[in-house]
Amino acid sequence: MITQLRNTRHWVFDLDGTLTRPVHDFAHIRSELSLPENADILSAIAAKPVAERKRLNERLDELEYFYAGQAEAAEGVLNLLELLAERGCQFGILTRNKKDVALISLKAIGAQGYFLPEAVLGRDEALAKPDPQGLHMLLDMWRISSGQSVMVGDFRYDLEVGRAAGMATIHVDDRSGRDWPELTDLKVRSMAQLHELLNF
């Protein structure tokens, strides 16, 4: 698998908790939006009546912009992106955030130069993960097959969306109880560990 990844030239990343350190307090977000504990935030909002849905989305936007301003690069991220860029790789992002929020986060962590804006897809550009629409859009833009790319993320949705699109998947997480081996081609503790594995 490592050899295959060293030869992969198209990389799609989740944003929060993958490229950035986890800063989102999802329990607080659900509380602010009066949503049930552990509810899928986007699905729960989508199920509300139109007027309430509009209000909740506006509040969610406010919360996301707040967290974007606090974004910090995850350990090893910039070294990994530099290594892959030197090898001629292209990068995309598929996030359940808004695109503008994602771009603010990328700027905050010093990674905006690695990503073309058109390759940063948020929930307004594509159906939310785990729907693979966004990955298919990136594959079409790059004019490649799914076998020539990889999806990297820290949560089940990232792995599910990669599998649904036929892409290799990398799970980045060091927390216990968060393992989905049936969806994962490679599990690493951090982006720094991934950098070490690829840096040969």
mmCIF file with all atom_site columns, N, CA and C in Angstrom, residues 16 20 23-24 61-72 97 100-109:
data_model
loop_
_atom_site.group_PDB
_atom_site.id
_atom_site.type_symbol
_atom_site.label_atom_id
_atom_site.label_alt_id
_atom_site.label_comp_id
_atom_site.label_asym_id
_atom_site.label_entity_id
_atom_site.label_seq_id
_atom_site.pdbx_PDB_ins_code
_atom_site.Cartn_x
_atom_site.Cartn_y
_atom_site.Cartn_z
_atom_site.occupancy
_atom_site.B_iso_or_equiv
_atom_site.pdbx_formal_charge
_atom_site.auth_seq_id
_atom_site.auth_comp_id
_atom_site.auth_asym_id
_atom_site.auth_atom_id
_atom_site.pdbx_PDB_model_num
ATOM 1  N N  . ASP A 1 16  ? -11.311 19.619 8.705  1.00 0.00 ? 16  ASP A N  1
ATOM 2  C CA . ASP A 1 16  ? -11.290 19.716 10.166 1.00 0.00 ? 16  ASP A CA 1
ATOM 3  C C  . ASP A 1 16  ? -10.900 18.387 10.805 1.00 0.00 ? 16  ASP A C  1
ATOM 4  N N  . THR A 1 20  ? -6.336  20.209 9.902  1.00 0.00 ? 20  THR A N  1
ATOM 5  C CA . THR A 1 20  ? -6.276  21.075 11.081 1.00 0.00 ? 20  THR A CA 1
ATOM 6  C C  . THR A 1 20  ? -6.397  20.248 12.356 1.00 0.00 ? 20  THR A C  1
ATOM 7  N N  . VAL A 1 23  ? -10.695 21.496 16.534 1.00 0.00 ? 23  VAL A N  1
ATOM 8  C CA . VAL A 1 23  ? -11.081 22.631 17.377 1.00 0.00 ? 23  VAL A CA 1
ATOM 9  C C  . VAL A 1 23  ? -12.594 22.747 17.508 1.00 0.00 ? 23  VAL A C  1
ATOM 10 N N  . HIS A 1 24  ? -13.323 22.074 16.635 1.00 0.00 ? 24  HIS A N  1
ATOM 11 C CA . HIS A 1 24  ? -14.773 22.170 16.679 1.00 0.00 ? 24  HIS A CA 1
ATOM 12 C C  . HIS A 1 24  ? -15.327 21.461 17.908 1.00 0.00 ? 24  HIS A C  1
ATOM 13 N N  . ASP A 1 61  ? -23.386 28.852 10.175 1.00 0.00 ? 61  ASP A N  1
ATOM 14 C CA . ASP A 1 61  ? -22.358 29.611 9.459  1.00 0.00 ? 61  ASP A CA 1
ATOM 15 C C  . ASP A 1 61  ? -21.544 30.463 10.431 1.00 0.00 ? 61  ASP A C  1
ATOM 16 N N  . GLU A 1 62  ? -22.224 31.141 11.345 1.00 0.00 ? 62  GLU A N  1
ATOM 17 C CA . GLU A 1 62  ? -21.532 31.980 12.320 1.00 0.00 ? 62  GLU A CA 1
ATOM 18 C C  . GLU A 1 62  ? -20.554 31.157 13.160 1.00 0.00 ? 62  GLU A C  1
ATOM 19 N N  . LEU A 1 63  ? -21.010 30.003 13.605 1.00 0.00 ? 63  LEU A N  1
ATOM 20 C CA . LEU A 1 63  ? -20.165 29.145 14.433 1.00 0.00 ? 63  LEU A CA 1
ATOM 21 C C  . LEU A 1 63  ? -18.961 28.636 13.642 1.00 0.00 ? 63  LEU A C  1
ATOM 22 N N  . GLU A 1 64  ? -19.179 28.275 12.393 1.00 0.00 ? 64  GLU A N  1
ATOM 23 C CA . GLU A 1 64  ? -18.085 27.745 11.577 1.00 0.00 ? 64  GLU A CA 1
ATOM 24 C C  . GLU A 1 64  ? -17.040 28.817 11.273 1.00 0.00 ? 64  GLU A C  1
ATOM 25 N N  . TYR A 1 65  ? -17.475 30.036 11.005 1.00 0.00 ? 65  TYR A N  1
ATOM 26 C CA . TYR A 1 65  ? -16.511 31.117 10.780 1.00 0.00 ? 65  TYR A CA 1
ATOM 27 C C  . TYR A 1 65  ? -15.689 31.370 12.044 1.00 0.00 ? 65  TYR A C  1
ATOM 28 N N  . PHE A 1 66  ? -16.344 31.266 13.189 1.00 0.00 ? 66  PHE A N  1
ATOM 29 C CA . PHE A 1 66  ? -15.636 31.437 14.463 1.00 0.00 ? 66  PHE A CA 1
ATOM 30 C C  . PHE A 1 66  ? -14.540 30.390 14.611 1.00 0.00 ? 66  PHE A C  1
ATOM 31 N N  . TYR A 1 67  ? -14.869 29.134 14.373 1.00 0.00 ? 67  TYR A N  1
ATOM 32 C CA . TYR A 1 67  ? -13.884 28.064 14.523 1.00 0.00 ? 67  TYR A CA 1
ATOM 33 C C  . TYR A 1 67  ? -12.792 28.150 13.448 1.00 0.00 ? 67  TYR A C  1
ATOM 34 N N  . ALA A 1 68  ? -13.152 28.584 12.250 1.00 0.00 ? 68  ALA A N  1
ATOM 35 C CA . ALA A 1 68  ? -12.152 28.697 11.184 1.00 0.00 ? 68  ALA A CA 1
ATOM 36 C C  . ALA A 1 68  ? -11.035 29.660 11.565 1.00 0.00 ? 68  ALA A C  1
ATOM 37 N N  . GLY A 1 69  ? -11.398 30.718 12.253 1.00 0.00 ? 69  GLY A N  1
ATOM 38 C CA . GLY A 1 69  ? -10.400 31.692 12.672 1.00 0.00 ? 69  GLY A CA 1
ATOM 39 C C  . GLY A 1 69  ? -9.429  31.151 13.697 1.00 0.00 ? 69  GLY A C  1
ATOM 40 N N  . GLN A 1 70  ? -9.788  30.048 14.351 1.00 0.00 ? 70  GLN A N  1
ATOM 41 C CA . GLN A 1 70  ? -8.930  29.439 15.364 1.00 0.00 ? 70  GLN A CA 1
ATOM 42 C C  . GLN A 1 70  ? -8.122  28.263 14.813 1.00 0.00 ? 70  GLN A C  1
ATOM 43 N N  . ALA A 1 71  ? -8.241  27.996 13.526 1.00 0.00 ? 71  ALA A N  1
ATOM 44 C CA . ALA A 1 71  ? -7.626  26.796 12.945 1.00 0.00 ? 71  ALA A CA 1
ATOM 45 C C  . ALA A 1 71  ? -6.116  26.789 13.121 1.00 0.00 ? 71  ALA A C  1
ATOM 46 N N  . GLU A 1 72  ? -5.593  25.621 13.468 1.00 0.00 ? 72  GLU A N  1
ATOM 47 C CA . GLU A 1 72  ? -4.157  25.395 13.558 1.00 0.00 ? 72  GLU A CA 1
ATOM 48 C C  . GLU A 1 72  ? -3.822  24.157 12.745 1.00 0.00 ? 72  GLU A C  1
ATOM 49 N N  . ASN A 1 97  ? -18.057 21.629 5.620  1.00 0.00 ? 97  ASN A N  1
ATOM 50 C CA . ASN A 1 97  ? -18.109 23.069 5.873  1.00 0.00 ? 97  ASN A CA 1
ATOM 51 C C  . ASN A 1 97  ? -18.496 23.808 4.597  1.00 0.00 ? 97  ASN A C  1
ATOM 52 N N  . ASP A 1 100 ? -16.105 28.942 1.740  1.00 0.00 ? 100 ASP A N  1
ATOM 53 C CA . ASP A 1 100 ? -15.445 30.135 2.256  1.00 0.00 ? 100 ASP A CA 1
ATOM 54 C C  . ASP A 1 100 ? -14.789 29.861 3.605  1.00 0.00 ? 100 ASP A C  1
ATOM 55 N N  . VAL A 1 101 ? -15.462 29.073 4.434  1.00 0.00 ? 101 VAL A N  1
ATOM 56 C CA . VAL A 1 101 ? -14.910 28.713 5.734  1.00 0.00 ? 101 VAL A CA 1
ATOM 57 C C  . VAL A 1 101 ? -13.642 27.878 5.552  1.00 0.00 ? 101 VAL A C  1
ATOM 58 N N  . ALA A 1 102 ? -13.698 26.945 4.616  1.00 0.00 ? 102 ALA A N  1
ATOM 59 C CA . ALA A 1 102 ? -12.534 26.106 4.339  1.00 0.00 ? 102 ALA A CA 1
ATOM 60 C C  . ALA A 1 102 ? -11.346 26.952 3.883  1.00 0.00 ? 102 ALA A C  1
ATOM 61 N N  . LEU A 1 103 ? -11.597 27.927 3.020  1.00 0.00 ? 103 LEU A N  1
ATOM 62 C CA . LEU A 1 103 ? -10.514 28.775 2.522  1.00 0.00 ? 103 LEU A CA 1
ATOM 63 C C  . LEU A 1 103 ? -9.902  29.614 3.647  1.00 0.00 ? 103 LEU A C  1
ATOM 64 N N  . ILE A 1 104 ? -10.746 30.063 4.583  1.00 0.00 ? 104 ILE A N  1
ATOM 65 C CA . ILE A 1 104 ? -10.237 30.806 5.741  1.00 0.00 ? 104 ILE A CA 1
ATOM 66 C C  . ILE A 1 104 ? -9.344  29.908 6.592  1.00 0.00 ? 104 ILE A C  1
ATOM 67 N N  . SER A 1 105 ? -9.782  28.661 6.795  1.00 0.00 ? 105 SER A N  1
ATOM 68 C CA . SER A 1 105 ? -8.999  27.710 7.585  1.00 0.00 ? 105 SER A CA 1
ATOM 69 C C  . SER A 1 105 ? -7.660  27.422 6.921  1.00 0.00 ? 105 SER A C  1
ATOM 70 N N  . LEU A 1 106 ? -7.678  27.233 5.601  1.00 0.00 ? 106 LEU A N  1
ATOM 71 C CA . LEU A 1 106 ? -6.429  26.959 4.881  1.00 0.00 ? 106 LEU A CA 1
ATOM 72 C C  . LEU A 1 106 ? -5.457  28.122 5.001  1.00 0.00 ? 106 LEU A C  1
ATOM 73 N N  . LYS A 1 107 ? -5.973  29.325 4.925  1.00 0.00 ? 107 LYS A N  1
ATOM 74 C CA . LYS A 1 107 ? -5.110  30.498 5.086  1.00 0.00 ? 107 LYS A CA 1
ATOM 75 C C  . LYS A 1 107 ? -4.554  30.560 6.500  1.00 0.00 ? 107 LYS A C  1
ATOM 76 N N  . ALA A 1 108 ? -5.392  30.238 7.484  1.00 0.00 ? 108 ALA A N  1
ATOM 77 C CA . ALA A 1 108 ? -4.971  30.299 8.884  1.00 0.00 ? 108 ALA A CA 1
ATOM 78 C C  . ALA A 1 108 ? -3.831  29.334 9.180  1.00 0.00 ? 108 ALA A C  1
ATOM 79 N N  . ILE A 1 109 ? -3.824  28.183 8.492  1.00 0.00 ? 109 ILE A N  1
ATOM 80 C CA . ILE A 1 109 ? -2.774  27.193 8.765  1.00 0.00 ? 109 ILE A CA 1
ATOM 81 C C  . ILE A 1 109 ? -1.600  27.296 7.787  1.00 0.00 ? 109 ILE A C  1
#
